Amino acid sequence: KNSSVGWGAMYWQFYQNQEEVEAQGGALKVSKSLYVLKSEGTTKEMIPASQTTLHKGDKVITRLVVTTDRNLEYVALKDLRAACFEPVNQLSGYQWKEGVGYYQTSKDASTQFFFSYLPKGTYVFEYELWVNNSGTFTSGITSLQCQYAPEFVSHSGGERIVVK
């Protein structure tokens, strides 16, 4: 009952199982797929993880497909890994692939990519993992966001991973 201005805020927070998260994207999109690398003699074959059974010791390739409809600067890509995976390459460093330069680093639960400039187009990034535990796991989502224009954001869907 006074003439002062009052300020407030509301937010809604909820929890959802990772495997129930659905992919979302607009001008910026990211998708994630897992492949098992099978070797027979000198031939190597990539089989979608959903079409085979994973076992301890298997080599898995994570494929991230990034699509943008405009040129962007300072883009961060974060791929959360399931607890049953360990990256083959654990060294951080600058890489040049797909005509794009980026810094890649492996953390305890994620692999992250940092782009100072990401031109319009579609890009495929892959990295290798070892399966090191058996059981049922939740694969984390992959998120992609422009740091200076956070309205350009996307994330992949989650999935359940079973290792025999």
JSON list of N, CA, C and O in Angstrom, two decimals, residues 48-91:
[
{"chain": "A", "resi": 48, "resn": "PRO", "atom": "N", "xyz": [25.46, -49.02, -36.74]},
{"chain": "A", "resi": 48, "resn": "PRO", "atom": "CA", "xyz": [24.73, -48.21, -35.75]},
{"chain": "A", "resi": 48, "resn": "PRO", "atom": "C", "xyz": [24.57, -48.97, -34.44]},
{"chain": "A", "resi": 48, "resn": "PRO", "atom": "O", "xyz": [24.25, -50.16, -34.43]},
{"chain": "A", "resi": 49, "resn": "ALA", "atom": "N", "xyz": [24.83, -48.30, -33.34]},
{"chain": "A", "resi": 49, "resn": "ALA", "atom": "CA", "xyz": [24.77, -48.95, -32.02]},
{"chain": "A", "resi": 49, "resn": "ALA", "atom": "C", "xyz": [23.39, -49.50, -31.72]},
{"chain": "A", "resi": 49, "resn": "ALA", "atom": "O", "xyz": [23.26, -50.47, -30.98]},
{"chain": "A", "resi": 50, "resn": "SER", "atom": "N", "xyz": [22.36, -48.91, -32.30]},
{"chain": "A", "resi": 50, "resn": "SER", "atom": "CA", "xyz": [20.99, -49.39, -32.08]},
{"chain": "A", "resi": 50, "resn": "SER", "atom": "C", "xyz": [20.74, -50.72, -32.77]},
{"chain": "A", "resi": 50, "resn": "SER", "atom": "O", "xyz": [19.76, -51.40, -32.47]},
{"chain": "A", "resi": 51, "resn": "GLN", "atom": "N", "xyz": [21.61, -51.12, -33.71]},
{"chain": "A", "resi": 51, "resn": "GLN", "atom": "CA", "xyz": [21.42, -52.36, -34.46]},
{"chain": "A", "resi": 51, "resn": "GLN", "atom": "C", "xyz": [22.34, -53.48, -34.01]},
{"chain": "A", "resi": 51, "resn": "GLN", "atom": "O", "xyz": [22.41, -54.52, -34.66]},
{"chain": "A", "resi": 52, "resn": "THR", "atom": "N", "xyz": [23.08, -53.30, -32.94]},
{"chain": "A", "resi": 52, "resn": "THR", "atom": "CA", "xyz": [24.00, -54.31, -32.46]},
{"chain": "A", "resi": 52, "resn": "THR", "atom": "C", "xyz": [24.04, -54.27, -30.93]},
{"chain": "A", "resi": 52, "resn": "THR", "atom": "O", "xyz": [23.49, -53.38, -30.32]},
{"chain": "A", "resi": 53, "resn": "THR", "atom": "N", "xyz": [24.68, -55.27, -30.36]},
{"chain": "A", "resi": 53, "resn": "THR", "atom": "CA", "xyz": [24.82, -55.33, -28.91]},
{"chain": "A", "resi": 53, "resn": "THR", "atom": "C", "xyz": [26.21, -54.82, -28.54]},
{"chain": "A", "resi": 53, "resn": "THR", "atom": "O", "xyz": [27.21, -55.24, -29.11]},
{"chain": "A", "resi": 54, "resn": "LEU", "atom": "N", "xyz": [26.25, -53.92, -27.58]},
{"chain": "A", "resi": 54, "resn": "LEU", "atom": "CA", "xyz": [27.52, -53.39, -27.11]},
{"chain": "A", "resi": 54, "resn": "LEU", "atom": "C", "xyz": [28.12, -54.32, -26.06]},
{"chain": "A", "resi": 54, "resn": "LEU", "atom": "O", "xyz": [27.39, -54.89, -25.24]},
{"chain": "A", "resi": 55, "resn": "HIS", "atom": "N", "xyz": [29.45, -54.46, -26.08]},
{"chain": "A", "resi": 55, "resn": "HIS", "atom": "CA", "xyz": [30.17, -55.27, -25.11]},
{"chain": "A", "resi": 55, "resn": "HIS", "atom": "C", "xyz": [31.35, -54.46, -24.59]},
{"chain": "A", "resi": 55, "resn": "HIS", "atom": "O", "xyz": [31.86, -53.57, -25.29]},
{"chain": "A", "resi": 56, "resn": "LYS", "atom": "N", "xyz": [31.81, -54.80, -23.39]},
{"chain": "A", "resi": 56, "resn": "LYS", "atom": "CA", "xyz": [32.99, -54.15, -22.86]},
{"chain": "A", "resi": 56, "resn": "LYS", "atom": "C", "xyz": [34.15, -54.35, -23.82]},
{"chain": "A", "resi": 56, "resn": "LYS", "atom": "O", "xyz": [34.35, -55.43, -24.35]},
{"chain": "A", "resi": 57, "resn": "GLY", "atom": "N", "xyz": [34.90, -53.28, -24.08]},
{"chain": "A", "resi": 57, "resn": "GLY", "atom": "CA", "xyz": [36.04, -53.35, -25.00]},
{"chain": "A", "resi": 57, "resn": "GLY", "atom": "C", "xyz": [35.72, -52.90, -26.41]},
{"chain": "A", "resi": 57, "resn": "GLY", "atom": "O", "xyz": [36.63, -52.72, -27.21]},
{"chain": "A", "resi": 58, "resn": "ASP", "atom": "N", "xyz": [34.44, -52.73, -26.75]},
{"chain": "A", "resi": 58, "resn": "ASP", "atom": "CA", "xyz": [34.07, -52.25, -28.08]},
{"chain": "A", "resi": 58, "resn": "ASP", "atom": "C", "xyz": [34.53, -50.81, -28.27]},
{"chain": "A", "resi": 58, "resn": "ASP", "atom": "O", "xyz": [34.58, -50.02, -27.32]},
{"chain": "A", "resi": 59, "resn": "LYS", "atom": "N", "xyz": [34.85, -50.48, -29.52]},
{"chain": "A", "resi": 59, "resn": "LYS", "atom": "CA", "xyz": [35.16, -49.10, -29.86]},
{"chain": "A", "resi": 59, "resn": "LYS", "atom": "C", "xyz": [33.91, -48.48, -30.48]},
{"chain": "A", "resi": 59, "resn": "LYS", "atom": "O", "xyz": [33.35, -49.02, -31.44]},
{"chain": "A", "resi": 60, "resn": "VAL", "atom": "N", "xyz": [33.48, -47.37, -29.92]},
{"chain": "A", "resi": 60, "resn": "VAL", "atom": "CA", "xyz": [32.27, -46.68, -30.37]},
{"chain": "A", "resi": 60, "resn": "VAL", "atom": "C", "xyz": [32.67, -45.33, -30.95]},
{"chain": "A", "resi": 60, "resn": "VAL", "atom": "O", "xyz": [33.53, -44.64, -30.40]},
{"chain": "A", "resi": 61, "resn": "ILE", "atom": "N", "xyz": [32.06, -44.96, -32.05]},
{"chain": "A", "resi": 61, "resn": "ILE", "atom": "CA", "xyz": [32.30, -43.66, -32.67]},
{"chain": "A", "resi": 61, "resn": "ILE", "atom": "C", "xyz": [31.05, -42.81, -32.46]},
{"chain": "A", "resi": 61, "resn": "ILE", "atom": "O", "xyz": [29.94, -43.21, -32.80]},
{"chain": "A", "resi": 62, "resn": "THR", "atom": "N", "xyz": [31.26, -41.64, -31.87]},
{"chain": "A", "resi": 62, "resn": "THR", "atom": "CA", "xyz": [30.18, -40.68, -31.70]},
{"chain": "A", "resi": 62, "resn": "THR", "atom": "C", "xyz": [30.22, -39.74, -32.89]},
{"chain": "A", "resi": 62, "resn": "THR", "atom": "O", "xyz": [31.26, -39.12, -33.16]},
{"chain": "A", "resi": 63, "resn": "ARG", "atom": "N", "xyz": [29.11, -39.62, -33.59]},
{"chain": "A", "resi": 63, "resn": "ARG", "atom": "CA", "xyz": [29.02, -38.73, -34.74]},
{"chain": "A", "resi": 63, "resn": "ARG", "atom": "C", "xyz": [28.06, -37.60, -34.40]},
{"chain": "A", "resi": 63, "resn": "ARG", "atom": "O", "xyz": [26.89, -37.83, -34.09]},
{"chain": "A", "resi": 64, "resn": "LEU", "atom": "N", "xyz": [28.56, -36.37, -34.46]},
{"chain": "A", "resi": 64, "resn": "LEU", "atom": "CA", "xyz": [27.76, -35.19, -34.20]},
{"chain": "A", "resi": 64, "resn": "LEU", "atom": "C", "xyz": [27.60, -34.43, -35.51]},
{"chain": "A", "resi": 64, "resn": "LEU", "atom": "O", "xyz": [28.59, -34.08, -36.16]},
{"chain": "A", "resi": 65, "resn": "VAL", "atom": "N", "xyz": [26.35, -34.17, -35.90]},
{"chain": "A", "resi": 65, "resn": "VAL", "atom": "CA", "xyz": [26.07, -33.44, -37.14]},
{"chain": "A", "resi": 65, "resn": "VAL", "atom": "C", "xyz": [25.51, -32.07, -36.74]},
{"chain": "A", "resi": 65, "resn": "VAL", "atom": "O", "xyz": [24.48, -31.99, -36.08]},
{"chain": "A", "resi": 66, "resn": "VAL", "atom": "N", "xyz": [26.22, -31.03, -37.14]},
{"chain": "A", "resi": 66, "resn": "VAL", "atom": "CA", "xyz": [25.84, -29.65, -36.82]},
{"chain": "A", "resi": 66, "resn": "VAL", "atom": "C", "xyz": [25.41, -28.96, -38.10]},
{"chain": "A", "resi": 66, "resn": "VAL", "atom": "O", "xyz": [26.11, -29.02, -39.11]},
{"chain": "A", "resi": 67, "resn": "THR", "atom": "N", "xyz": [24.25, -28.29, -38.06]},
{"chain": "A", "resi": 67, "resn": "THR", "atom": "CA", "xyz": [23.74, -27.54, -39.21]},
{"chain": "A", "resi": 67, "resn": "THR", "atom": "C", "xyz": [23.39, -26.13, -38.75]},
{"chain": "A", "resi": 67, "resn": "THR", "atom": "O", "xyz": [22.71, -25.96, -37.74]},
{"chain": "A", "resi": 68, "resn": "THR", "atom": "N", "xyz": [23.86, -25.15, -39.49]},
{"chain": "A", "resi": 68, "resn": "THR", "atom": "CA", "xyz": [23.51, -23.76, -39.21]},
{"chain": "A", "resi": 68, "resn": "THR", "atom": "C", "xyz": [23.12, -23.07, -40.51]},
{"chain": "A", "resi": 68, "resn": "THR", "atom": "O", "xyz": [23.69, -23.35, -41.57]},
{"chain": "A", "resi": 69, "resn": "ASP", "atom": "N", "xyz": [22.12, -22.21, -40.43]},
{"chain": "A", "resi": 69, "resn": "ASP", "atom": "CA", "xyz": [21.64, -21.52, -41.63]},
{"chain": "A", "resi": 69, "resn": "ASP", "atom": "C", "xyz": [22.24, -20.12, -41.77]},
{"chain": "A", "resi": 69, "resn": "ASP", "atom": "O", "xyz": [21.84, -19.35, -42.62]},
{"chain": "A", "resi": 70, "resn": "ARG", "atom": "N", "xyz": [23.22, -19.80, -40.91]},
{"chain": "A", "resi": 70, "resn": "ARG", "atom": "CA", "xyz": [23.88, -18.50, -40.96]},
{"chain": "A", "resi": 70, "resn": "ARG", "atom": "C", "xyz": [25.29, -18.62, -40.37]},
{"chain": "A", "resi": 70, "resn": "ARG", "atom": "O", "xyz": [25.58, -19.56, -39.66]},
{"chain": "A", "resi": 71, "resn": "ASN", "atom": "N", "xyz": [26.12, -17.65, -40.66]},
{"chain": "A", "resi": 71, "resn": "ASN", "atom": "CA", "xyz": [27.46, -17.62, -40.09]},
{"chain": "A", "resi": 71, "resn": "ASN", "atom": "C", "xyz": [27.36, -17.22, -38.62]},
{"chain": "A", "resi": 71, "resn": "ASN", "atom": "O", "xyz": [26.65, -16.28, -38.28]},
{"chain": "A", "resi": 72, "resn": "LEU", "atom": "N", "xyz": [28.08, -17.94, -37.76]},
{"chain": "A", "resi": 72, "resn": "LEU", "atom": "CA", "xyz": [28.04, -17.66, -36.33]},
{"chain": "A", "resi": 72, "resn": "LEU", "atom": "C", "xyz": [29.46, -17.57, -35.77]},
{"chain": "A", "resi": 72, "resn": "LEU", "atom": "O", "xyz": [30.37, -18.22, -36.27]},
{"chain": "A", "resi": 73, "resn": "GLU", "atom": "N", "xyz": [29.62, -16.78, -34.72]},
{"chain": "A", "resi": 73, "resn": "GLU", "atom": "CA", "xyz": [30.89, -16.68, -34.03]},
{"chain": "A", "resi": 73, "resn": "GLU", "atom": "C", "xyz": [30.71, -17.18, -32.60]},
{"chain": "A", "resi": 73, "resn": "GLU", "atom": "O", "xyz": [29.65, -17.03, -32.01]},
{"chain": "A", "resi": 74, "resn": "TYR", "atom": "N", "xyz": [31.77, -17.75, -32.06]},
{"chain": "A", "resi": 74, "resn": "TYR", "atom": "CA", "xyz": [31.83, -18.21, -30.68]},
{"chain": "A", "resi": 74, "resn": "TYR", "atom": "C", "xyz": [30.69, -19.17, -30.35]},
{"chain": "A", "resi": 74, "resn": "TYR", "atom": "O", "xyz": [29.75, -18.85, -29.64]},
{"chain": "A", "resi": 75, "resn": "VAL", "atom": "N", "xyz": [30.81, -20.36, -30.90]},
{"chain": "A", "resi": 75, "resn": "VAL", "atom": "CA", "xyz": [29.81, -21.41, -30.72]},
{"chain": "A", "resi": 75, "resn": "VAL", "atom": "C", "xyz": [30.42, -22.52, -29.86]},
{"chain": "A", "resi": 75, "resn": "VAL", "atom": "O", "xyz": [31.56, -22.93, -30.07]},
{"chain": "A", "resi": 76, "resn": "ALA", "atom": "N", "xyz": [29.64, -22.99, -28.89]},
{"chain": "A", "resi": 76, "resn": "ALA", "atom": "CA", "xyz": [30.09, -24.06, -27.99]},
{"chain": "A", "resi": 76, "resn": "ALA", "atom": "C", "xyz": [29.23, -25.29, -28.22]},
{"chain": "A", "resi": 76, "resn": "ALA", "atom": "O", "xyz": [28.00, -25.21, -28.23]},
{"chain": "A", "resi": 77, "resn": "LEU", "atom": "N", "xyz": [29.88, -26.43, -28.40]},
{"chain": "A", "resi": 77, "resn": "LEU", "atom": "CA", "xyz": [29.22, -27.73, -28.58]},
{"chain": "A", "resi": 77, "resn": "LEU", "atom": "C", "xyz": [29.65, -28.62, -27.44]},
{"chain": "A", "resi": 77, "resn": "LEU", "atom": "O", "xyz": [30.86, -28.82, -27.23]},
{"chain": "A", "resi": 78, "resn": "LYS", "atom": "N", "xyz": [28.69, -29.15, -26.68]},
{"chain": "A", "resi": 78, "resn": "LYS", "atom": "CA", "xyz": [29.01, -29.99, -25.52]},
{"chain": "A", "resi": 78, "resn": "LYS", "atom": "C", "xyz": [28.26, -31.31, -25.66]},
{"chain": "A", "resi": 78, "resn": "LYS", "atom": "O", "xyz": [27.03, -31.33, -25.71]},
{"chain": "A", "resi": 79, "resn": "ASP", "atom": "N", "xyz": [29.02, -32.39, -25.69]},
{"chain": "A", "resi": 79, "resn": "ASP", "atom": "CA", "xyz": [28.45, -33.73, -25.82]},
{"chain": "A", "resi": 79, "resn": "ASP", "atom": "C", "xyz": [28.63, -34.48, -24.51]},
{"chain": "A", "resi": 79, "resn": "ASP", "atom": "O", "xyz": [29.75, -34.83, -24.14]},
{"chain": "A", "resi": 80, "resn": "LEU", "atom": "N", "xyz": [27.53, -34.73, -23.80]},
{"chain": "A", "resi": 80, "resn": "LEU", "atom": "CA", "xyz": [27.58, -35.49, -22.56]},
{"chain": "A", "resi": 80, "resn": "LEU", "atom": "C", "xyz": [27.67, -36.97, -22.90]},
{"chain": "A", "resi": 80, "resn": "LEU", "atom": "O", "xyz": [26.92, -37.47, -23.74]},
{"chain": "A", "resi": 81, "resn": "ARG", "atom": "N", "xyz": [28.58, -37.68, -22.24]},
{"chain": "A", "resi": 81, "resn": "ARG", "atom": "CA", "xyz": [28.78, -39.10, -22.50]},
{"chain": "A", "resi": 81, "resn": "ARG", "atom": "C", "xyz": [28.07, -39.95, -21.46]},
{"chain": "A", "resi": 81, "resn": "ARG", "atom": "O", "xyz": [27.91, -39.54, -20.30]},
{"chain": "A", "resi": 82, "resn": "ALA", "atom": "N", "xyz": [27.71, -41.16, -21.85]},
{"chain": "A", "resi": 82, "resn": "ALA", "atom": "CA", "xyz": [27.20, -42.14, -20.90]},
{"chain": "A", "resi": 82, "resn": "ALA", "atom": "C", "xyz": [28.36, -42.58, -20.01]},
{"chain": "A", "resi": 82, "resn": "ALA", "atom": "O", "xyz": [29.53, -42.53, -20.41]},
{"chain": "A", "resi": 83, "resn": "ALA", "atom": "N", "xyz": [28.06, -43.04, -18.80]},
{"chain": "A", "resi": 83, "resn": "ALA", "atom": "CA", "xyz": [29.10, -43.43, -17.84]},
{"chain": "A", "resi": 83, "resn": "ALA", "atom": "C", "xyz": [29.88, -44.66, -18.28]},
{"chain": "A", "resi": 83, "resn": "ALA", "atom": "O", "xyz": [30.95, -44.93, -17.74]},
{"chain": "A", "resi": 84, "resn": "CYS", "atom": "N", "xyz": [29.41, -45.37, -19.29]},
{"chain": "A", "resi": 84, "resn": "CYS", "atom": "CA", "xyz": [30.10, -46.58, -19.76]},
{"chain": "A", "resi": 84, "resn": "CYS", "atom": "C", "xyz": [31.15, -46.28, -20.82]},
{"chain": "A", "resi": 84, "resn": "CYS", "atom": "O", "xyz": [31.81, -47.19, -21.30]},
{"chain": "A", "resi": 85, "resn": "PHE", "atom": "N", "xyz": [31.32, -45.02, -21.19]},
{"chain": "A", "resi": 85, "resn": "PHE", "atom": "CA", "xyz": [32.26, -44.66, -22.25]},
{"chain": "A", "resi": 85, "resn": "PHE", "atom": "C", "xyz": [33.46, -43.89, -21.70]},
{"chain": "A", "resi": 85, "resn": "PHE", "atom": "O", "xyz": [33.34, -43.08, -20.79]},
{"chain": "A", "resi": 86, "resn": "GLU", "atom": "N", "xyz": [34.60, -44.15, -22.32]},
{"chain": "A", "resi": 86, "resn": "GLU", "atom": "CA", "xyz": [35.84, -43.43, -22.00]},
{"chain": "A", "resi": 86, "resn": "GLU", "atom": "C", "xyz": [36.46, -43.00, -23.33]},
{"chain": "A", "resi": 86, "resn": "GLU", "atom": "O", "xyz": [36.60, -43.82, -24.24]},
{"chain": "A", "resi": 87, "resn": "PRO", "atom": "N", "xyz": [36.80, -41.73, -23.49]},
{"chain": "A", "resi": 87, "resn": "PRO", "atom": "CA", "xyz": [37.36, -41.27, -24.78]},
{"chain": "A", "resi": 87, "resn": "PRO", "atom": "C", "xyz": [38.71, -41.92, -25.10]},
{"chain": "A", "resi": 87, "resn": "PRO", "atom": "O", "xyz": [39.53, -42.11, -24.21]},
{"chain": "A", "resi": 88, "resn": "VAL", "atom": "N", "xyz": [38.92, -42.25, -26.36]},
{"chain": "A", "resi": 88, "resn": "VAL", "atom": "CA", "xyz": [40.19, -42.82, -26.81]},
{"chain": "A", "resi": 88, "resn": "VAL", "atom": "C", "xyz": [41.26, -41.74, -26.74]},
{"chain": "A", "resi": 88, "resn": "VAL", "atom": "O", "xyz": [42.34, -41.95, -26.19]},
{"chain": "A", "resi": 89, "resn": "ASN", "atom": "N", "xyz": [40.97, -40.56, -27.30]},
{"chain": "A", "resi": 89, "resn": "ASN", "atom": "CA", "xyz": [41.91, -39.44, -27.29]},
{"chain": "A", "resi": 89, "resn": "ASN", "atom": "C", "xyz": [41.54, -38.52, -26.14]},
{"chain": "A", "resi": 89, "resn": "ASN", "atom": "O", "xyz": [40.49, -37.88, -26.17]},
{"chain": "A", "resi": 90, "resn": "GLN", "atom": "N", "xyz": [42.40, -38.44, -25.13]},
{"chain": "A", "resi": 90, "resn": "GLN", "atom": "CA", "xyz": [42.08, -37.62, -23.96]},
{"chain": "A", "resi": 90, "resn": "GLN", "atom": "C", "xyz": [42.84, -36.30, -23.95]},
{"chain": "A", "resi": 90, "resn": "GLN", "atom": "O", "xyz": [42.71, -35.53, -23.01]},
{"chain": "A", "resi": 91, "resn": "LEU", "atom": "N", "xyz": [43.60, -36.04, -24.99]},
{"chain": "A", "resi": 91, "resn": "LEU", "atom": "CA", "xyz": [44.36, -34.80, -25.05]},
{"chain": "A", "resi": 91, "resn": "LEU", "atom": "C", "xyz": [43.51, -33.69, -25.65]},
{"chain": "A", "resi": 91, "resn": "LEU", "atom": "O", "xyz": [42.82, -33.89, -26.65]}
]
